């Protein structure tokens, strides 16, 4: 049996990275325990305020955020933290060499209905050791990430992690509190017949995305020549986990539903960490055309359209967009 501690000792590039990942995943154990208690832990329902995204915060959004913030503030390797739930980055230890970004609770709309939720995290290098970190220190492309991962709180609690050139998965043993290695090199099939999208936004998508989905719905009788199936967890962590387990395509495309939200998902703490995991598992991740990991961020809360998963399907979407001509 290989635990997370064993794996990090044998793989982490630096003790600092090892230590920060241990801090984040230890908080994951606390969040997992709270979710197991559910309504009995007084963690359901609204927190009664909105975050910078203009979204109503759930109690667990705030609690998960505060647990991660408190733990990382005490970690000497962490120079600063950026969170979906905080307007600005929070400085931590100026001598730290790492920056941590997270979506503390992904899939918040699932909390009160006892469905899957998760925590997504990303680690970037801190380039100004000795100085107080600021928002601008976090504005690094996703290809600079030193580590990325998620915790999926579902029928069991699973940790997916990449710190080198591959993706590993651990399952949290509730009896021992250990994360136990269950997959040592996750690989995604290049082709798939399963896709995830919130189809209610169809009228807001650009024409190429409408055509792409029309083709999938046409199935065997259409140009794709085979039937497709859909899944939608309403928690990116759940959809990405399914794709890492059995392939698939996930997309939250550009839409005109809300002028200030190009595509709903946030680049720094949803799209970038998930894209690193997907690419290292052999998949693709674009904004429909451009590689997400190459996007140079301009704001810690910027949003980006997302198309990720089985490589050949992601490439098909890109080709369709690049070669699209109005009929
Ligand atoms: P969060 O709960 O952190 O705001 O993220 C929710 C995101 C993502 O996890 C999920 O794929 C998507 O929102 C679901 O969007 P819809 O509710 O529009 O389906
Ligand atoms: Mn999220
Ligand atoms: Mn969230």
GROMACS .gro file of C-alpha atoms and ligand atoms in nm:
model
  348
    1UNK     CA    1   0.000   0.000   0.000
    2UNK     CA    2   0.137   0.342  -0.102
    3UNK     CA    3   0.011   0.644   0.088
    4UNK     CA    4   0.023   1.007  -0.028
    5UNK     CA    5   0.310   1.065   0.215
    6UNK     CA    6   0.510   0.781   0.054
    7UNK     CA    7   0.434   0.911  -0.295
    8UNK     CA    8   0.533   1.270  -0.213
    9UNK     CA    9   0.855   1.158  -0.045
   10UNK     CA   10   0.950   0.972  -0.362
   11UNK     CA   11   0.820   1.219  -0.622
   12UNK     CA   12   0.775   1.578  -0.499
   13UNK     CA   13   1.029   1.807  -0.663
   14UNK     CA   14   1.093   1.997  -0.337
   15UNK     CA   15   1.014   1.951   0.033
   16UNK     CA   16   0.821   2.280   0.009
   17UNK     CA   17   0.585   2.139  -0.257
   18UNK     CA   18   0.551   1.819  -0.054
   19UNK     CA   19   0.456   2.020   0.254
   20UNK     CA   20   0.203   2.249   0.081
   21UNK     CA   21   0.024   1.956  -0.084
   22UNK     CA   22   0.010   1.782   0.255
   23UNK     CA   23  -0.145   2.096   0.407
   24UNK     CA   24  -0.413   2.123   0.137
   25UNK     CA   25  -0.501   1.752   0.145
   26UNK     CA   26  -0.519   1.752   0.526
   27UNK     CA   27  -0.783   2.025   0.504
   28UNK     CA   28  -0.955   1.800   0.249
   29UNK     CA   29  -0.991   1.538   0.522
   30UNK     CA   30  -1.174   1.792   0.743
   31UNK     CA   31  -1.405   1.901   0.459
   32UNK     CA   32  -1.475   1.536   0.380
   33UNK     CA   33  -1.570   1.467   0.743
   34UNK     CA   34  -1.801   1.774   0.751
   35UNK     CA   35  -1.973   1.661   0.432
   36UNK     CA   36  -2.020   1.312   0.576
   37UNK     CA   37  -2.219   1.475   0.859
   38UNK     CA   38  -2.410   1.695   0.610
   39UNK     CA   39  -2.716   1.862   0.763
   40UNK     CA   40  -2.608   1.741   1.108
   41UNK     CA   41  -2.297   1.962   1.089
   42UNK     CA   42  -2.493   2.283   1.020
   43UNK     CA   43  -2.296   2.334   0.697
   44UNK     CA   44  -2.584   2.344   0.449
   45UNK     CA   45  -2.764   2.643   0.309
   46UNK     CA   46  -2.668   2.999   0.228
   47UNK     CA   47  -2.400   3.199   0.403
   48UNK     CA   48  -2.608   3.513   0.341
   49UNK     CA   49  -2.360   3.707   0.126
   50UNK     CA   50  -2.217   3.718  -0.228
   51UNK     CA   51  -1.861   3.669  -0.353
   52UNK     CA   52  -1.679   3.879  -0.612
   53UNK     CA   53  -1.828   3.652  -0.876
   54UNK     CA   54  -2.169   3.788  -0.780
   55UNK     CA   55  -2.269   3.441  -0.663
   56UNK     CA   56  -2.451   3.365  -0.339
   57UNK     CA   57  -2.205   3.195  -0.108
   58UNK     CA   58  -2.302   2.870   0.061
   59UNK     CA   59  -2.197   2.816   0.422
   60UNK     CA   60  -1.957   2.546   0.304
   61UNK     CA   61  -1.803   2.775   0.039
   62UNK     CA   62  -1.702   3.009   0.321
   63UNK     CA   63  -1.606   2.737   0.568
   64UNK     CA   64  -1.391   2.546   0.317
   65UNK     CA   65  -1.226   2.872   0.212
   66UNK     CA   66  -1.148   2.970   0.572
   67UNK     CA   67  -1.011   2.625   0.660
   68UNK     CA   68  -0.773   2.633   0.361
   69UNK     CA   69  -0.674   2.995   0.424
   70UNK     CA   70  -0.598   2.936   0.793
   71UNK     CA   71  -0.394   2.623   0.724
   72UNK     CA   72  -0.190   2.775   0.439
   73UNK     CA   73  -0.124   3.098   0.634
   74UNK     CA   74   0.063   2.880   0.885
   75UNK     CA   75   0.264   2.700   0.616
   76UNK     CA   76   0.604   2.875   0.588
   77UNK     CA   77   0.638   2.765   0.223
   78UNK     CA   78   0.318   2.947   0.121
   79UNK     CA   79   0.382   3.308   0.017
   80UNK     CA   80   0.021   3.380  -0.072
   81UNK     CA   81  -0.323   3.244  -0.151
   82UNK     CA   82  -0.581   3.326  -0.417
   83UNK     CA   83  -0.933   3.192  -0.380
   84UNK     CA   84  -1.254   3.197  -0.581
   85UNK     CA   85  -1.423   3.326  -0.267
   86UNK     CA   86  -1.187   3.619  -0.195
   87UNK     CA   87  -1.182   3.948  -0.390
   88UNK     CA   88  -0.803   3.973  -0.372
   89UNK     CA   89  -0.510   3.741  -0.308
   90UNK     CA   90  -0.411   3.705   0.058
   91UNK     CA   91  -0.040   3.743   0.145
   92UNK     CA   92   0.098   3.466   0.368
   93UNK     CA   93   0.471   3.409   0.441
   94UNK     CA   94   0.694   3.643   0.237
   95UNK     CA   95   0.987   3.395   0.253
   96UNK     CA   96   0.771   3.120   0.103
   97UNK     CA   97   0.854   2.991  -0.244
   98UNK     CA   98   0.502   2.884  -0.347
   99UNK     CA   99   0.168   3.043  -0.429
  100UNK     CA  100  -0.154   2.842  -0.381
  101UNK     CA  101  -0.479   2.902  -0.568
  102UNK     CA  102  -0.804   2.719  -0.502
  103UNK     CA  103  -1.172   2.683  -0.561
  104UNK     CA  104  -1.249   2.573  -0.206
  105UNK     CA  105  -1.585   2.420  -0.286
  106UNK     CA  106  -1.661   2.338  -0.650
  107UNK     CA  107  -2.018   2.247  -0.740
  108UNK     CA  108  -2.178   2.454  -0.464
  109UNK     CA  109  -2.526   2.407  -0.610
  110UNK     CA  110  -2.490   2.037  -0.520
  111UNK     CA  111  -2.422   2.086  -0.148
  112UNK     CA  112  -2.784   2.109  -0.032
  113UNK     CA  113  -2.898   1.813  -0.245
  114UNK     CA  114  -2.624   1.577  -0.122
  115UNK     CA  115  -2.456   1.547  -0.463
  116UNK     CA  116  -2.084   1.543  -0.550
  117UNK     CA  117  -1.872   1.851  -0.472
  118UNK     CA  118  -1.498   1.909  -0.468
  119UNK     CA  119  -1.197   2.126  -0.395
  120UNK     CA  120  -0.966   2.229  -0.681
  121UNK     CA  121  -0.610   2.351  -0.615
  122UNK     CA  122  -0.312   2.481  -0.809
  123UNK     CA  123   0.046   2.562  -0.701
  124UNK     CA  124   0.259   2.827  -0.874
  125UNK     CA  125   0.616   2.940  -0.806
  126UNK     CA  126   0.661   3.266  -0.611
  127UNK     CA  127   0.920   3.481  -0.785
  128UNK     CA  128   0.962   3.762  -0.528
  129UNK     CA  129   1.069   3.577  -0.212
  130UNK     CA  130   1.117   3.815   0.082
  131UNK     CA  131   0.852   4.054  -0.041
  132UNK     CA  132   0.477   4.057   0.035
  133UNK     CA  133   0.288   3.878  -0.242
  134UNK     CA  134   0.028   4.065  -0.446
  135UNK     CA  135  -0.241   3.979  -0.705
  136UNK     CA  136   0.006   4.034  -0.990
  137UNK     CA  137   0.234   3.756  -0.858
  138UNK     CA  138  -0.042   3.506  -0.936
  139UNK     CA  139  -0.082   3.612  -1.299
  140UNK     CA  140   0.121   3.323  -1.444
  141UNK     CA  141   0.014   3.099  -1.733
  142UNK     CA  142  -0.111   2.751  -1.642
  143UNK     CA  143   0.199   2.597  -1.802
  144UNK     CA  144   0.394   2.737  -1.501
  145UNK     CA  145   0.204   2.529  -1.245
  146UNK     CA  146   0.424   2.314  -1.018
  147UNK     CA  147   0.129   2.101  -0.910
  148UNK     CA  148  -0.245   2.074  -0.959
  149UNK     CA  149  -0.517   1.852  -0.821
  150UNK     CA  150  -0.864   1.812  -0.685
  151UNK     CA  151  -1.046   1.642  -0.403
  152UNK     CA  152  -1.377   1.485  -0.505
  153UNK     CA  153  -1.617   1.440  -0.214
  154UNK     CA  154  -1.858   1.177  -0.345
  155UNK     CA  155  -1.944   0.819  -0.252
  156UNK     CA  156  -1.581   0.816  -0.143
  157UNK     CA  157  -1.327   1.096  -0.119
  158UNK     CA  158  -1.072   1.080  -0.399
  159UNK     CA  159  -0.760   1.293  -0.457
  160UNK     CA  160  -0.630   1.339  -0.812
  161UNK     CA  161  -0.283   1.495  -0.831
  162UNK     CA  162  -0.011   1.580  -1.078
  163UNK     CA  163   0.332   1.700  -0.965
  164UNK     CA  164   0.550   1.545  -1.237
  165UNK     CA  165   0.463   1.417  -1.586
  166UNK     CA  166   0.173   1.192  -1.491
  167UNK     CA  167  -0.152   1.185  -1.291
  168UNK     CA  168  -0.212   0.976  -0.981
  169UNK     CA  169  -0.523   0.909  -0.774
  170UNK     CA  170  -0.566   0.830  -0.405
  171UNK     CA  171  -0.868   0.723  -0.208
  172UNK     CA  172  -0.915   0.856   0.146
  173UNK     CA  173  -0.948   0.568   0.392
  174UNK     CA  174  -1.198   0.704   0.649
  175UNK     CA  175  -1.080   0.448   0.903
  176UNK     CA  176  -0.710   0.541   0.898
  177UNK     CA  177  -0.720   0.894   0.757
  178UNK     CA  178  -0.462   0.792   0.493
  179UNK     CA  179  -0.482   0.879   0.124
  180UNK     CA  180  -0.406   0.543  -0.039
  181UNK     CA  181  -0.276   0.521  -0.399
  182UNK     CA  182  -0.534   0.364  -0.634
  183UNK     CA  183  -0.407   0.476  -0.979
  184UNK     CA  184  -0.041   0.542  -1.056
  185UNK     CA  185  -0.066   0.667  -1.415
  186UNK     CA  186  -0.409   0.783  -1.532
  187UNK     CA  187  -0.454   0.781  -1.912
  188UNK     CA  188  -0.759   0.907  -2.108
  189UNK     CA  189  -0.882   0.735  -2.428
  190UNK     CA  190  -0.833   0.964  -2.727
  191UNK     CA  191  -1.187   0.897  -2.855
  192UNK     CA  192  -1.519   0.910  -2.673
  193UNK     CA  193  -1.895   0.897  -2.722
  194UNK     CA  194  -1.981   1.075  -2.396
  195UNK     CA  195  -2.004   1.450  -2.345
  196UNK     CA  196  -2.093   1.692  -2.067
  197UNK     CA  197  -2.254   2.030  -2.126
  198UNK     CA  198  -2.534   2.237  -1.973
  199UNK     CA  199  -2.757   2.222  -2.284
  200UNK     CA  200  -3.003   2.482  -2.149
  201UNK     CA  201  -2.758   2.750  -2.270
  202UNK     CA  202  -2.782   2.638  -2.635
  203UNK     CA  203  -2.929   2.965  -2.762
  204UNK     CA  204  -2.640   3.162  -2.607
  205UNK     CA  205  -2.358   2.963  -2.772
  206UNK     CA  206  -2.163   3.064  -3.081
  207UNK     CA  207  -2.273   2.893  -3.405
  208UNK     CA  208  -1.979   2.645  -3.423
  209UNK     CA  209  -2.060   2.510  -3.076
  210UNK     CA  210  -2.429   2.484  -3.169
  211UNK     CA  211  -2.327   2.287  -3.481
  212UNK     CA  212  -2.096   2.062  -3.276
  213UNK     CA  213  -2.371   1.971  -3.030
  214UNK     CA  214  -2.626   1.930  -3.313
  215UNK     CA  215  -2.391   1.671  -3.468
  216UNK     CA  216  -2.364   1.479  -3.139
  217UNK     CA  217  -2.743   1.478  -3.099
  218UNK     CA  218  -2.786   1.360  -3.461
  219UNK     CA  219  -2.584   1.055  -3.360
  220UNK     CA  220  -2.555   0.757  -3.596
  221UNK     CA  221  -2.779   0.922  -3.860
  222UNK     CA  222  -2.556   1.232  -3.867
  223UNK     CA  223  -2.204   1.317  -3.979
  224UNK     CA  224  -2.047   1.156  -3.671
  225UNK     CA  225  -2.192   0.815  -3.762
  226UNK     CA  226  -2.234   0.704  -3.401
  227UNK     CA  227  -2.462   0.775  -3.107
  228UNK     CA  228  -2.342   0.985  -2.812
  229UNK     CA  229  -2.445   0.998  -2.447
  230UNK     CA  230  -2.453   1.289  -2.204
  231UNK     CA  231  -2.365   1.331  -1.839
  232UNK     CA  232  -2.376   1.657  -1.635
  233UNK     CA  233  -2.273   1.656  -1.267
  234UNK     CA  234  -2.298   2.037  -1.223
  235UNK     CA  235  -1.966   2.011  -1.044
  236UNK     CA  236  -1.663   2.038  -1.273
  237UNK     CA  237  -1.470   1.809  -1.037
  238UNK     CA  238  -1.727   1.532  -1.091
  239UNK     CA  239  -1.727   1.565  -1.470
  240UNK     CA  240  -1.346   1.583  -1.490
  241UNK     CA  241  -1.313   1.280  -1.261
  242UNK     CA  242  -1.545   1.079  -1.484
  243UNK     CA  243  -1.333   1.180  -1.785
  244UNK     CA  244  -1.008   1.078  -1.610
  245UNK     CA  245  -1.175   0.746  -1.528
  246UNK     CA  246  -1.338   0.662  -1.865
  247UNK     CA  247  -1.277   0.941  -2.116
  248UNK     CA  248  -1.529   1.196  -2.242
  249UNK     CA  249  -1.561   1.560  -2.336
  250UNK     CA  250  -1.654   1.838  -2.092
  251UNK     CA  251  -1.734   2.186  -2.211
  252UNK     CA  252  -1.859   2.508  -2.058
  253UNK     CA  253  -1.840   2.710  -2.380
  254UNK     CA  254  -1.840   3.083  -2.450
  255UNK     CA  255  -2.193   3.210  -2.415
  256UNK     CA  256  -2.365   3.546  -2.432
  257UNK     CA  257  -2.591   3.473  -2.134
  258UNK     CA  258  -2.409   3.720  -1.908
  259UNK     CA  259  -2.195   3.987  -2.077
  260UNK     CA  260  -1.926   3.976  -1.804
  261UNK     CA  261  -1.888   3.600  -1.803
  262UNK     CA  262  -1.726   3.485  -2.133
  263UNK     CA  263  -1.768   3.128  -2.019
  264UNK     CA  264  -1.861   3.058  -1.658
  265UNK     CA  265  -1.546   2.885  -1.539
  266UNK     CA  266  -1.251   3.063  -1.381
  267UNK     CA  267  -0.909   3.033  -1.546
  268UNK     CA  268  -0.679   3.042  -1.242
  269UNK     CA  269  -0.844   2.794  -1.006
  270UNK     CA  270  -1.071   2.581  -1.224
  271UNK     CA  271  -0.957   2.571  -1.588
  272UNK     CA  272  -0.578   2.578  -1.533
  273UNK     CA  273  -0.550   2.303  -1.268
  274UNK     CA  274  -0.800   2.081  -1.449
  275UNK     CA  275  -0.626   2.140  -1.783
  276UNK     CA  276  -0.289   2.034  -1.637
  277UNK     CA  277  -0.441   1.712  -1.505
  278UNK     CA  278  -0.620   1.638  -1.833
  279UNK     CA  279  -0.313   1.706  -2.052
  280UNK     CA  280  -0.084   1.496  -1.830
  281UNK     CA  281  -0.338   1.214  -1.863
  282UNK     CA  282  -0.309   1.241  -2.243
  283UNK     CA  283  -0.614   1.459  -2.305
  284UNK     CA  284  -0.663   1.806  -2.452
  285UNK     CA  285  -0.780   2.136  -2.297
  286UNK     CA  286  -0.868   2.449  -2.497
  287UNK     CA  287  -1.093   2.754  -2.491
  288UNK     CA  288  -1.240   2.589  -2.807
  289UNK     CA  289  -0.934   2.688  -3.012
  290UNK     CA  290  -0.636   2.791  -2.796
  291UNK     CA  291  -0.453   2.573  -2.541
  292UNK     CA  292  -0.576   2.690  -2.197
  293UNK     CA  293  -0.236   2.637  -2.032
  294UNK     CA  294  -0.080   2.894  -2.267
  295UNK     CA  295  -0.324   3.174  -2.181
  296UNK     CA  296  -0.150   3.468  -2.012
  297UNK     CA  297  -0.385   3.577  -1.732
  298UNK     CA  298  -0.480   3.943  -1.681
  299UNK     CA  299  -0.696   3.904  -1.369
  300UNK     CA  300  -0.701   3.643  -1.090
  301UNK     CA  301  -1.077   3.602  -1.137
  302UNK     CA  302  -1.093   3.599  -1.515
  303UNK     CA  303  -1.321   3.348  -1.681
  304UNK     CA  304  -1.249   3.131  -1.983
  305UNK     CA  305  -1.452   2.905  -2.209
  306UNK     CA  306  -1.348   2.541  -2.154
  307UNK     CA  307  -1.338   2.237  -2.383
  308UNK     CA  308  -1.143   1.947  -2.231
  309UNK     CA  309  -1.112   1.569  -2.231
  310UNK     CA  310  -1.046   1.300  -2.492
  311UNK     CA  311  -0.781   1.442  -2.725
  312UNK     CA  312  -0.939   1.356  -3.063
  313UNK     CA  313  -1.274   1.504  -2.956
  314UNK     CA  314  -1.114   1.826  -2.828
  315UNK     CA  315  -0.928   1.851  -3.161
  316UNK     CA  316  -1.254   1.792  -3.350
  317UNK     CA  317  -1.414   2.088  -3.169
  318UNK     CA  318  -1.112   2.305  -3.250
  319UNK     CA  319  -1.115   2.211  -3.620
  320UNK     CA  320  -1.487   2.280  -3.639
  321UNK     CA  321  -1.437   2.628  -3.488
  322UNK     CA  322  -1.129   2.714  -3.698
  323UNK     CA  323  -1.287   2.599  -4.025
  324UNK     CA  324  -1.641   2.720  -3.952
  325UNK     CA  325  -1.816   2.908  -4.230
  326UNK     CA  326  -2.164   3.052  -4.194
  327UNK     CA  327  -2.409   2.852  -4.403
  328LIG     P1  328  -1.861   2.665  -0.826
  328LIG     O1  329  -1.962   2.588  -0.746
  328LIG     O2  330  -1.724   2.662  -0.769
  328LIG     O3  331  -1.910   2.804  -0.858
  328LIG     O4  332  -1.844   2.592  -0.965
  328LIG     C1  333  -1.957   2.552  -1.035
  328LIG     C2  334  -1.920   2.542  -1.180
  328LIG     C3  335  -1.864   2.407  -1.217
  328LIG     O5  336  -1.823   2.330  -1.109
  328LIG     C4  337  -1.978   2.339  -1.289
  328LIG     O6  338  -1.931   2.260  -1.395
  328LIG     C5  339  -2.059   2.455  -1.340
  328LIG     O7  340  -2.038   2.564  -1.252
  328LIG     C6  341  -2.205   2.422  -1.341
  328LIG     O8  342  -2.266   2.534  -1.404
  328LIG     P2  343  -2.427   2.534  -1.420
  328LIG     O9  344  -2.481   2.550  -1.281
  328LIG    O10  345  -2.453   2.653  -1.510
  328LIG    O11  346  -2.465   2.404  -1.484
  329LIG    MN1  347  -1.601   2.581  -0.919
  330LIG    MN1  348  -1.657   2.720  -0.579
   0.00000   0.00000   0.00000
